[in-house]
């Protein structure tokens, strides 16, 4: 306060801080108490939801147990490939419905890795899909094979499964983790810990609960609340700013759930356009595939919601620190100017991400020469469109709400000197 030529004013009772340190940690004692009560209620409801919805152990359908008893995946290395002319089968059926008399079939000799759980070190021949071979398959490439155990006196049978990606994916994960920690340091390490918690929650709670037939909306909301509460406080610390972001995220989560519930019902999304959806509908008696889609839409919006809420809360608190004399109204206006820019860029990001995911489908529909209107309303494209619109609509509500809460809380943290400063900065 040197610019006024006077000594700093003493802190007002209940605030316990000076003008120079007005920030997220300096909200009044009453505000902190109220926020603590709200968070406590959220935590209690979330824990109660987890207990009530916690699923039993997943029961594997008998048909899967019978089909895959003793079947394992093994890694191997391609030693050679060979092409031959084979008789066409039903799997080679063309778009016009005809089956070609002859097709080119590809066989690869693969040496199973010595450390494999079964068949280690042996060289086996497997049929390779011609599309895989055309995409590029050469000596030295790593592959995954499905090994069916010996039966009726016959040797084990190997079948093509996929390319091996374990090593490059491991390298990618390690590089990502090192980069995050190098730039964000302890916060980055905490964020990685939160990410691990999120994957644990999805794998141990969300998936089994859906398979058990629990309500997909409740499962998504409870899991998302638990994930975001742990992740935000772990990554950003226990502050009023973080609590502001959490409240905004939870409000956006509720909006997303409502939008998603209406949109999936109104558009009749079934999820049966994809092979995985058809398989799930035959193997499970739990939540319908449309419920799985609904749950997926809600969870998919978490990352974006977290991004905008923490950014808006941080922006408002930074404005408050730079100009602590501003009231809630002016803080809200300044924060919303940032929020509008953020909203526009985030919507672009969402659209680009989902457009990239749906690109093969769009290309295929173009080859079929289907009208754009037909493509948009097709199941696979409509699902991506609903996900984009639901998430974007939630952001439209979340940004002003988070900004308003942050503005009120930041304004309430001003010291007595801030409120009575006769010469506030311009």
CSV table of C-alpha atoms in Angstrom, one decimal:
chain,number,residue,atom,x,y,z
A,1,UNK,CA,0.0,0.0,0.0
A,2,UNK,CA,3.1,2.2,-0.3
A,3,UNK,CA,1.6,4.1,-3.2
A,4,UNK,CA,-0.7,5.9,-0.7
A,5,UNK,CA,2.1,6.9,1.6
A,6,UNK,CA,0.6,5.2,4.6
A,7,UNK,CA,1.4,2.2,6.7
A,8,UNK,CA,-0.5,-1.0,6.1
A,9,UNK,CA,-3.8,-1.3,7.9
A,10,UNK,CA,-4.2,-4.1,10.4
A,11,UNK,CA,-6.1,-7.2,9.3
A,12,UNK,CA,-9.8,-7.3,10.1
A,13,UNK,CA,-10.9,-9.7,12.7
A,14,UNK,CA,-11.6,-13.1,11.2
A,15,UNK,CA,-9.5,-12.5,8.2
A,16,UNK,CA,-6.0,-12.9,9.6
A,17,UNK,CA,-4.1,-11.6,6.5
A,18,UNK,CA,-2.6,-8.5,5.0
A,19,UNK,CA,-3.5,-6.7,1.8
A,20,UNK,CA,-0.5,-8.1,0.0
A,21,UNK,CA,-1.6,-11.6,0.4
A,22,UNK,CA,-5.3,-11.6,-0.5
A,23,UNK,CA,-5.9,-14.9,-2.2
A,24,UNK,CA,-7.6,-18.3,-2.2
A,25,UNK,CA,-6.4,-19.2,1.2
A,26,UNK,CA,-7.6,-16.0,2.8
A,27,UNK,CA,-11.3,-16.2,2.7
A,28,UNK,CA,-13.2,-15.3,5.8
A,29,UNK,CA,-13.7,-17.8,8.5
A,30,UNK,CA,-17.5,-17.9,7.9
A,31,UNK,CA,-17.0,-18.6,4.1
A,32,UNK,CA,-14.5,-21.4,4.9
A,33,UNK,CA,-17.0,-22.9,7.3
A,34,UNK,CA,-19.8,-22.9,4.8
A,35,UNK,CA,-17.7,-24.3,2.1
A,36,UNK,CA,-16.4,-27.0,4.4
A,37,UNK,CA,-20.0,-28.0,5.3
A,38,UNK,CA,-20.9,-28.2,1.6
A,39,UNK,CA,-17.9,-30.4,0.8
A,40,UNK,CA,-18.6,-32.6,3.8
A,41,UNK,CA,-22.2,-33.2,2.6
A,42,UNK,CA,-20.9,-34.0,-0.9
A,43,UNK,CA,-18.3,-36.5,0.5
A,44,UNK,CA,-20.9,-38.2,2.7
A,45,UNK,CA,-23.4,-38.5,-0.2
A,46,UNK,CA,-20.7,-39.8,-2.4
A,47,UNK,CA,-19.5,-42.4,0.1
A,48,UNK,CA,-23.1,-43.5,0.7
A,49,UNK,CA,-23.6,-43.8,-3.0
A,50,UNK,CA,-20.5,-45.9,-3.4
A,51,UNK,CA,-21.6,-48.2,-0.6
A,52,UNK,CA,-25.1,-48.6,-1.9
A,53,UNK,CA,-24.1,-49.2,-5.5
A,54,UNK,CA,-20.9,-51.2,-4.9
A,55,UNK,CA,-21.2,-54.2,-7.2
A,56,UNK,CA,-20.7,-57.9,-6.4
A,57,UNK,CA,-17.9,-59.8,-8.2
A,58,UNK,CA,-18.5,-59.9,-11.9
A,59,UNK,CA,-19.9,-63.3,-13.0
A,60,UNK,CA,-18.3,-64.4,-16.2
A,61,UNK,CA,-21.0,-65.9,-18.5
A,62,UNK,CA,-20.8,-69.6,-18.9
A,63,UNK,CA,-20.5,-69.4,-22.6
A,64,UNK,CA,-17.3,-67.3,-22.3
A,65,UNK,CA,-15.9,-69.7,-19.7
A,66,UNK,CA,-16.5,-72.6,-22.0
A,67,UNK,CA,-15.1,-71.0,-25.1
A,68,UNK,CA,-12.0,-69.4,-23.6
A,69,UNK,CA,-11.0,-72.0,-20.9
A,70,UNK,CA,-7.2,-72.3,-21.2
A,71,UNK,CA,-7.0,-69.7,-24.0
A,72,UNK,CA,-4.1,-67.3,-23.5
A,73,UNK,CA,-2.5,-64.4,-25.5
A,74,UNK,CA,1.2,-64.8,-26.2
A,75,UNK,CA,3.7,-62.3,-27.7
A,76,UNK,CA,5.9,-63.3,-30.7
A,77,UNK,CA,8.2,-62.0,-33.5
A,78,UNK,CA,7.6,-62.4,-37.2
A,79,UNK,CA,10.3,-64.4,-38.9
A,80,UNK,CA,8.8,-64.5,-42.4
A,81,UNK,CA,5.6,-64.0,-44.4
A,82,UNK,CA,4.3,-65.8,-47.5
A,83,UNK,CA,1.5,-65.2,-49.9
A,84,UNK,CA,-0.6,-67.8,-51.7
A,85,UNK,CA,-3.9,-68.2,-53.6
A,86,UNK,CA,-6.7,-69.6,-51.6
A,87,UNK,CA,-10.4,-70.4,-52.2
A,88,UNK,CA,-12.7,-67.7,-51.2
A,89,UNK,CA,-14.9,-68.2,-48.1
A,90,UNK,CA,-17.9,-66.3,-46.6
A,91,UNK,CA,-15.5,-64.1,-44.7
A,92,UNK,CA,-14.3,-62.8,-48.1
A,93,UNK,CA,-17.8,-61.7,-49.2
A,94,UNK,CA,-17.7,-58.5,-51.3
A,95,UNK,CA,-19.9,-55.5,-51.0
A,96,UNK,CA,-22.2,-56.7,-53.7
A,97,UNK,CA,-22.8,-60.0,-51.8
A,98,UNK,CA,-20.7,-62.3,-54.0
A,99,UNK,CA,-17.9,-64.5,-52.7
A,100,UNK,CA,-14.8,-64.4,-54.9
A,101,UNK,CA,-13.6,-67.8,-56.2
A,102,UNK,CA,-10.0,-67.1,-55.1
A,103,UNK,CA,-8.4,-64.7,-52.8
A,104,UNK,CA,-4.8,-63.9,-51.7
A,105,UNK,CA,-4.1,-65.4,-48.3
A,106,UNK,CA,-1.1,-64.5,-46.1
A,107,UNK,CA,0.7,-66.8,-43.7
A,108,UNK,CA,3.3,-65.7,-41.2
A,109,UNK,CA,5.9,-67.7,-39.3
A,110,UNK,CA,6.1,-66.4,-35.8
A,111,UNK,CA,8.6,-67.3,-33.0
A,112,UNK,CA,6.8,-67.2,-29.7
A,113,UNK,CA,8.7,-65.2,-27.1
A,114,UNK,CA,10.7,-67.5,-24.8
A,115,UNK,CA,9.1,-66.0,-21.7
A,116,UNK,CA,5.6,-66.7,-22.9
A,117,UNK,CA,3.3,-68.6,-20.4
A,118,UNK,CA,2.8,-71.3,-22.9
A,119,UNK,CA,4.6,-72.4,-26.1
A,120,UNK,CA,7.7,-70.2,-25.5
A,121,UNK,CA,10.4,-70.5,-28.1
A,122,UNK,CA,8.5,-72.5,-30.7
A,123,UNK,CA,7.9,-71.3,-34.3
A,124,UNK,CA,4.3,-71.4,-35.4
A,125,UNK,CA,2.4,-70.6,-38.6
A,126,UNK,CA,-0.6,-68.3,-38.4
A,127,UNK,CA,-3.0,-66.9,-41.0
A,128,UNK,CA,-2.8,-63.2,-41.2
A,129,UNK,CA,-5.7,-61.0,-42.4
A,130,UNK,CA,-4.7,-59.6,-45.8
A,131,UNK,CA,-5.6,-56.1,-44.7
A,132,UNK,CA,-3.0,-56.3,-41.9
A,133,UNK,CA,-0.4,-57.5,-44.3
A,134,UNK,CA,-1.1,-54.7,-46.8
A,135,UNK,CA,-0.8,-52.2,-43.9
A,136,UNK,CA,2.7,-53.5,-43.4
A,137,UNK,CA,4.0,-56.6,-41.7
A,138,UNK,CA,7.7,-57.5,-42.0
A,139,UNK,CA,10.3,-59.7,-40.4
A,140,UNK,CA,11.1,-58.6,-36.9
A,141,UNK,CA,7.7,-57.1,-36.1
A,142,UNK,CA,6.2,-57.9,-32.8
A,143,UNK,CA,2.7,-59.6,-32.8
A,144,UNK,CA,0.2,-61.0,-30.4
A,145,UNK,CA,-1.3,-64.5,-31.0
A,146,UNK,CA,-4.2,-66.3,-29.4
A,147,UNK,CA,-3.1,-69.8,-28.2
A,148,UNK,CA,-5.9,-72.4,-27.9
A,149,UNK,CA,-4.8,-75.3,-25.7
A,150,UNK,CA,-4.3,-78.9,-27.1
A,151,UNK,CA,-7.6,-80.8,-27.4
A,152,UNK,CA,-8.5,-84.4,-28.4
A,153,UNK,CA,-4.9,-85.3,-28.9
A,154,UNK,CA,-4.3,-82.4,-31.3
A,155,UNK,CA,-1.5,-79.9,-30.7
A,156,UNK,CA,-2.2,-76.3,-29.5
A,157,UNK,CA,-3.6,-74.0,-32.2
A,158,UNK,CA,-2.4,-70.4,-32.7
A,159,UNK,CA,-4.4,-67.6,-34.3
A,160,UNK,CA,-3.7,-64.0,-35.3
A,161,UNK,CA,-4.8,-61.5,-32.6
A,162,UNK,CA,-3.1,-58.1,-33.2
A,163,UNK,CA,0.2,-56.2,-33.5
A,164,UNK,CA,2.2,-56.1,-30.3
A,165,UNK,CA,2.2,-52.6,-28.8
A,166,UNK,CA,3.4,-53.2,-25.3
A,167,UNK,CA,6.9,-51.7,-25.6
A,168,UNK,CA,6.0,-48.5,-27.5
A,169,UNK,CA,3.0,-47.8,-25.3
A,170,UNK,CA,5.2,-48.3,-22.2
A,171,UNK,CA,7.7,-45.8,-23.6
A,172,UNK,CA,5.0,-43.4,-24.4
A,173,UNK,CA,3.5,-43.6,-20.8
A,174,UNK,CA,7.0,-43.1,-19.3
A,175,UNK,CA,7.8,-40.1,-21.5
A,176,UNK,CA,4.4,-38.6,-20.7
A,177,UNK,CA,4.8,-39.0,-16.9
A,178,UNK,CA,8.4,-37.6,-17.0
A,179,UNK,CA,7.2,-34.6,-19.0
A,180,UNK,CA,4.3,-33.9,-16.6
A,181,UNK,CA,6.5,-34.1,-13.5
A,182,UNK,CA,9.3,-32.1,-15.1
A,183,UNK,CA,7.0,-29.2,-15.9
A,184,UNK,CA,4.5,-29.3,-13.1
A,185,UNK,CA,6.7,-30.9,-10.5
A,186,UNK,CA,4.8,-31.9,-7.3
A,187,UNK,CA,1.5,-30.9,-8.8
A,188,UNK,CA,2.2,-33.0,-11.9
A,189,UNK,CA,3.0,-36.0,-9.7
A,190,UNK,CA,-0.2,-35.4,-7.7
A,191,UNK,CA,-2.1,-35.2,-11.0
A,192,UNK,CA,-0.7,-38.5,-12.1
A,193,UNK,CA,-1.8,-40.0,-8.8
A,194,UNK,CA,-5.3,-38.6,-9.3
A,195,UNK,CA,-5.3,-40.2,-12.8
A,196,UNK,CA,-4.4,-43.5,-11.3
A,197,UNK,CA,-7.3,-43.1,-8.8
A,198,UNK,CA,-9.7,-42.3,-11.7
A,199,UNK,CA,-8.8,-45.5,-13.6
A,200,UNK,CA,-9.0,-47.5,-10.5
A,201,UNK,CA,-12.5,-46.2,-9.8
A,202,UNK,CA,-13.7,-46.9,-13.4
A,203,UNK,CA,-12.2,-50.4,-13.4
A,204,UNK,CA,-13.3,-51.5,-9.9
A,205,UNK,CA,-16.6,-49.6,-9.6
A,206,UNK,CA,-18.1,-48.3,-12.8
A,207,UNK,CA,-17.7,-51.3,-15.1
A,208,UNK,CA,-18.7,-53.9,-12.5
A,209,UNK,CA,-21.7,-51.8,-11.4
A,210,UNK,CA,-22.9,-51.4,-15.0
A,211,UNK,CA,-22.5,-55.2,-15.6
A,212,UNK,CA,-24.5,-55.8,-12.4
A,213,UNK,CA,-27.4,-53.7,-13.7
A,214,UNK,CA,-27.1,-50.6,-11.5
A,215,UNK,CA,-28.7,-47.3,-12.7
A,216,UNK,CA,-26.1,-45.8,-15.2
A,217,UNK,CA,-26.8,-42.2,-14.2
A,218,UNK,CA,-26.3,-42.9,-10.5
A,219,UNK,CA,-23.2,-44.9,-11.2
A,220,UNK,CA,-21.7,-42.1,-13.4
A,221,UNK,CA,-22.6,-39.3,-11.0
A,222,UNK,CA,-21.3,-41.1,-7.9
A,223,UNK,CA,-18.1,-42.3,-9.6
A,224,UNK,CA,-17.5,-38.8,-11.1
A,225,UNK,CA,-18.1,-37.1,-7.8
A,226,UNK,CA,-15.6,-39.4,-6.1
A,227,UNK,CA,-13.0,-39.0,-8.8
A,228,UNK,CA,-13.2,-35.3,-9.1
A,229,UNK,CA,-13.1,-34.7,-5.3
A,230,UNK,CA,-10.0,-36.7,-4.9
A,231,UNK,CA,-8.3,-35.5,-8.1
A,232,UNK,CA,-8.9,-31.8,-7.6
A,233,UNK,CA,-7.7,-31.6,-4.0
A,234,UNK,CA,-4.8,-34.0,-4.7
A,235,UNK,CA,-3.6,-32.0,-7.7
A,236,UNK,CA,-4.4,-28.4,-6.6
A,237,UNK,CA,-4.4,-28.5,-2.8
A,238,UNK,CA,-7.1,-27.9,-0.2
A,239,UNK,CA,-8.0,-24.2,-0.9
A,240,UNK,CA,-11.1,-22.1,-1.4
A,241,UNK,CA,-10.1,-21.8,-5.1
A,242,UNK,CA,-10.1,-25.6,-5.5
A,243,UNK,CA,-13.4,-25.9,-3.6
A,244,UNK,CA,-14.8,-23.4,-6.0
A,245,UNK,CA,-13.7,-25.5,-9.0
A,246,UNK,CA,-15.1,-28.6,-7.3
A,247,UNK,CA,-18.5,-27.0,-6.8
A,248,UNK,CA,-18.5,-25.8,-10.4
A,249,UNK,CA,-17.5,-29.2,-11.7
A,250,UNK,CA,-20.2,-31.0,-9.7
A,251,UNK,CA,-22.8,-28.5,-11.0
A,252,UNK,CA,-21.6,-29.2,-14.5
A,253,UNK,CA,-21.7,-32.9,-13.8
A,254,UNK,CA,-25.4,-32.7,-12.8
A,255,UNK,CA,-26.1,-30.7,-16.0
A,256,UNK,CA,-24.3,-33.2,-18.1
A,257,UNK,CA,-26.2,-36.1,-16.6
A,258,UNK,CA,-29.6,-34.4,-17.2
A,259,UNK,CA,-28.6,-33.4,-20.8
A,260,UNK,CA,-27.2,-36.9,-21.5
A,261,UNK,CA,-30.3,-38.6,-20.0
A,262,UNK,CA,-32.7,-36.7,-22.2
A,263,UNK,CA,-30.5,-36.8,-25.4
A,264,UNK,CA,-29.9,-40.5,-25.4
A,265,UNK,CA,-33.6,-41.2,-24.8
A,266,UNK,CA,-34.8,-38.7,-27.4
A,267,UNK,CA,-32.3,-39.9,-30.1
A,268,UNK,CA,-32.8,-43.6,-29.3
A,269,UNK,CA,-29.1,-44.4,-29.1
A,270,UNK,CA,-28.8,-48.1,-28.8
A,271,UNK,CA,-25.0,-48.7,-29.2
A,272,UNK,CA,-25.8,-51.7,-31.5
A,273,UNK,CA,-24.0,-50.2,-34.5
A,274,UNK,CA,-20.7,-51.3,-33.0
A,275,UNK,CA,-19.5,-54.9,-32.7
A,276,UNK,CA,-18.8,-54.4,-29.0
A,277,UNK,CA,-22.3,-53.2,-28.4
A,278,UNK,CA,-23.8,-56.2,-30.1
A,279,UNK,CA,-21.6,-58.6,-28.1
A,280,UNK,CA,-22.5,-56.9,-24.8
A,281,UNK,CA,-26.2,-57.1,-25.5
A,282,UNK,CA,-25.9,-60.9,-25.9
A,283,UNK,CA,-23.6,-61.5,-23.0
A,284,UNK,CA,-25.0,-59.3,-20.2
A,285,UNK,CA,-28.3,-58.9,-18.4
A,286,UNK,CA,-27.2,-55.7,-16.7
A,287,UNK,CA,-27.6,-52.2,-17.9
A,288,UNK,CA,-28.7,-51.9,-21.5
A,289,UNK,CA,-26.2,-50.7,-24.0
A,290,UNK,CA,-28.0,-47.3,-24.2
A,291,UNK,CA,-27.3,-47.0,-20.4
A,292,UNK,CA,-23.7,-47.7,-21.0
A,293,UNK,CA,-23.6,-45.0,-23.6
A,294,UNK,CA,-25.3,-42.6,-21.2
A,295,UNK,CA,-22.7,-43.4,-18.5
A,296,UNK,CA,-19.9,-43.0,-21.0
A,297,UNK,CA,-21.1,-39.5,-22.1
A,298,UNK,CA,-21.2,-38.3,-18.5
A,299,UNK,CA,-17.7,-39.6,-17.7
A,300,UNK,CA,-16.3,-38.3,-21.0
A,301,UNK,CA,-17.2,-34.8,-20.0
A,302,UNK,CA,-15.2,-34.9,-16.7
A,303,UNK,CA,-11.9,-33.8,-18.1
A,304,UNK,CA,-13.3,-30.8,-20.0
A,305,UNK,CA,-15.4,-29.7,-17.0
A,306,UNK,CA,-12.4,-30.0,-14.7
A,307,UNK,CA,-10.3,-27.9,-17.1
A,308,UNK,CA,-12.8,-25.0,-17.4
A,309,UNK,CA,-13.7,-24.9,-13.7
A,310,UNK,CA,-10.2,-24.8,-12.4
A,311,UNK,CA,-9.2,-22.3,-15.1
A,312,UNK,CA,-12.1,-20.0,-14.3
A,313,UNK,CA,-11.6,-20.2,-10.5
A,314,UNK,CA,-7.8,-19.5,-11.0
A,315,UNK,CA,-8.6,-16.6,-13.4
A,316,UNK,CA,-11.0,-14.9,-10.9
A,317,UNK,CA,-8.6,-15.3,-8.0
A,318,UNK,CA,-5.7,-13.9,-10.0
A,319,UNK,CA,-7.8,-10.9,-11.0
A,320,UNK,CA,-8.7,-10.4,-7.3
A,321,UNK,CA,-5.0,-10.6,-6.3
A,322,UNK,CA,-4.1,-8.0,-8.9
A,323,UNK,CA,-7.0,-5.7,-8.0
A,324,UNK,CA,-8.3,-6.6,-4.5
A,325,UNK,CA,-10.6,-3.6,-4.4
A,326,UNK,CA,-13.0,-5.1,-7.1
A,327,UNK,CA,-16.4,-6.2,-6.0
A,328,UNK,CA,-18.1,-9.5,-6.9
A,329,UNK,CA,-19.9,-7.9,-9.9
A,330,UNK,CA,-16.7,-6.6,-11.5
A,331,UNK,CA,-14.8,-9.8,-10.8
A,332,UNK,CA,-17.6,-11.7,-12.5
A,333,UNK,CA,-17.5,-9.5,-15.5
A,334,UNK,CA,-13.7,-9.7,-15.9
A,335,UNK,CA,-13.8,-13.5,-15.3
A,336,UNK,CA,-16.5,-14.0,-17.9
A,337,UNK,CA,-14.4,-12.2,-20.5
A,338,UNK,CA,-11.8,-14.9,-20.0
A,339,UNK,CA,-14.5,-17.5,-19.8
A,340,UNK,CA,-16.0,-16.7,-23.2
A,341,UNK,CA,-12.7,-17.1,-24.9
A,342,UNK,CA,-12.1,-20.3,-23.0
A,343,UNK,CA,-15.5,-21.7,-23.9
A,344,UNK,CA,-15.0,-21.1,-27.6
A,345,UNK,CA,-11.6,-22.8,-27.6
A,346,UNK,CA,-12.8,-25.8,-25.6
A,347,UNK,CA,-15.8,-26.3,-27.8
A,348,UNK,CA,-13.4,-26.4,-30.8
A,349,UNK,CA,-11.3,-28.9,-29.0
A,350,UNK,CA,-14.2,-31.2,-28.2
A,351,UNK,CA,-15.4,-31.1,-31.8
A,352,UNK,CA,-12.0,-31.9,-33.2
A,353,UNK,CA,-11.4,-34.8,-30.8
A,354,UNK,CA,-14.7,-36.5,-31.6
A,355,UNK,CA,-14.4,-35.7,-35.3
A,356,UNK,CA,-11.0,-37.4,-35.3
A,357,UNK,CA,-12.5,-40.5,-33.5
A,358,UNK,CA,-15.3,-40.7,-36.1
A,359,UNK,CA,-13.1,-40.1,-39.1
A,360,UNK,CA,-13.0,-43.7,-40.4
A,361,UNK,CA,-16.8,-43.9,-40.2
A,362,UNK,CA,-17.2,-40.6,-42.1
A,363,UNK,CA,-14.8,-41.8,-44.8
A,364,UNK,CA,-16.7,-45.1,-45.2
A,365,UNK,CA,-20.1,-43.3,-45.4
A,366,UNK,CA,-18.6,-41.0,-48.1
A,367,UNK,CA,-17.5,-44.0,-50.1
A,368,UNK,CA,-21.1,-45.3,-49.8
A,369,UNK,CA,-22.2,-42.0,-51.3
A,370,UNK,CA,-24.8,-41.4,-48.6
A,371,UNK,CA,-26.3,-37.9,-48.2
A,372,UNK,CA,-24.8,-35.8,-45.3
A,373,UNK,CA,-28.2,-35.8,-43.6
A,374,UNK,CA,-28.3,-39.6,-43.5
A,375,UNK,CA,-24.7,-39.8,-42.2
A,376,UNK,CA,-25.4,-37.4,-39.3
A,377,UNK,CA,-28.4,-39.4,-38.1
A,378,UNK,CA,-26.7,-42.8,-38.4
A,379,UNK,CA,-26.1,-44.5,-35.0
A,380,UNK,CA,-22.3,-44.2,-34.8
A,381,UNK,CA,-22.1,-40.6,-35.9
A,382,UNK,CA,-25.2,-39.5,-33.9
A,383,UNK,CA,-23.5,-40.9,-30.8
A,384,UNK,CA,-20.5,-38.7,-31.3
A,385,UNK,CA,-22.7,-35.8,-32.1
A,386,UNK,CA,-24.8,-36.2,-29.0
A,387,UNK,CA,-21.6,-36.5,-26.8
A,388,UNK,CA,-20.2,-33.3,-28.3
A,389,UNK,CA,-23.5,-31.3,-27.9
A,390,UNK,CA,-24.2,-32.6,-24.4
A,391,UNK,CA,-20.7,-31.7,-23.2
A,392,UNK,CA,-20.7,-28.3,-24.8
A,393,UNK,CA,-24.1,-27.4,-23.4
A,394,UNK,CA,-22.9,-28.3,-19.9
A,395,UNK,CA,-19.9,-26.0,-20.4
A,396,UNK,CA,-22.2,-23.1,-21.3
A,397,UNK,CA,-23.8,-23.4,-17.9
A,398,UNK,CA,-20.7,-24.4,-15.9
A,399,UNK,CA,-18.5,-21.4,-16.9
A,400,UNK,CA,-20.8,-18.6,-15.6
A,401,UNK,CA,-21.8,-20.6,-12.5
A,402,UNK,CA,-18.1,-21.3,-11.5
A,403,UNK,CA,-17.2,-17.7,-12.3
A,404,UNK,CA,-20.0,-16.3,-10.2
A,405,UNK,CA,-19.1,-18.5,-7.2
A,406,UNK,CA,-15.5,-17.6,-7.5
A,407,UNK,CA,-16.3,-13.9,-7.7
A,408,UNK,CA,-18.4,-14.0,-4.6
A,409,UNK,CA,-15.8,-15.9,-2.6
A,410,UNK,CA,-12.9,-13.8,-3.8
A,411,UNK,CA,-14.8,-10.6,-3.0
A,412,UNK,CA,-15.6,-11.9,0.5
A,413,UNK,CA,-11.9,-12.4,1.2
A,414,UNK,CA,-11.0,-8.7,1.0
A,415,UNK,CA,-9.4,-7.1,4.0
A,416,UNK,CA,-10.9,-4.1,5.8
A,417,UNK,CA,-8.2,-1.9,4.1
A,418,UNK,CA,-9.4,-3.2,0.7
A,419,UNK,CA,-13.0,-2.2,1.4
A,420,UNK,CA,-12.2,1.3,2.7
A,421,UNK,CA,-9.3,2.2,0.4
A,422,UNK,CA,-10.1,5.8,-0.7
A,423,UNK,CA,-7.8,5.6,-3.7
A,424,UNK,CA,-8.4,2.2,-5.3
A,425,UNK,CA,-6.2,1.4,-8.3
A,426,UNK,CA,-7.6,2.5,-11.7
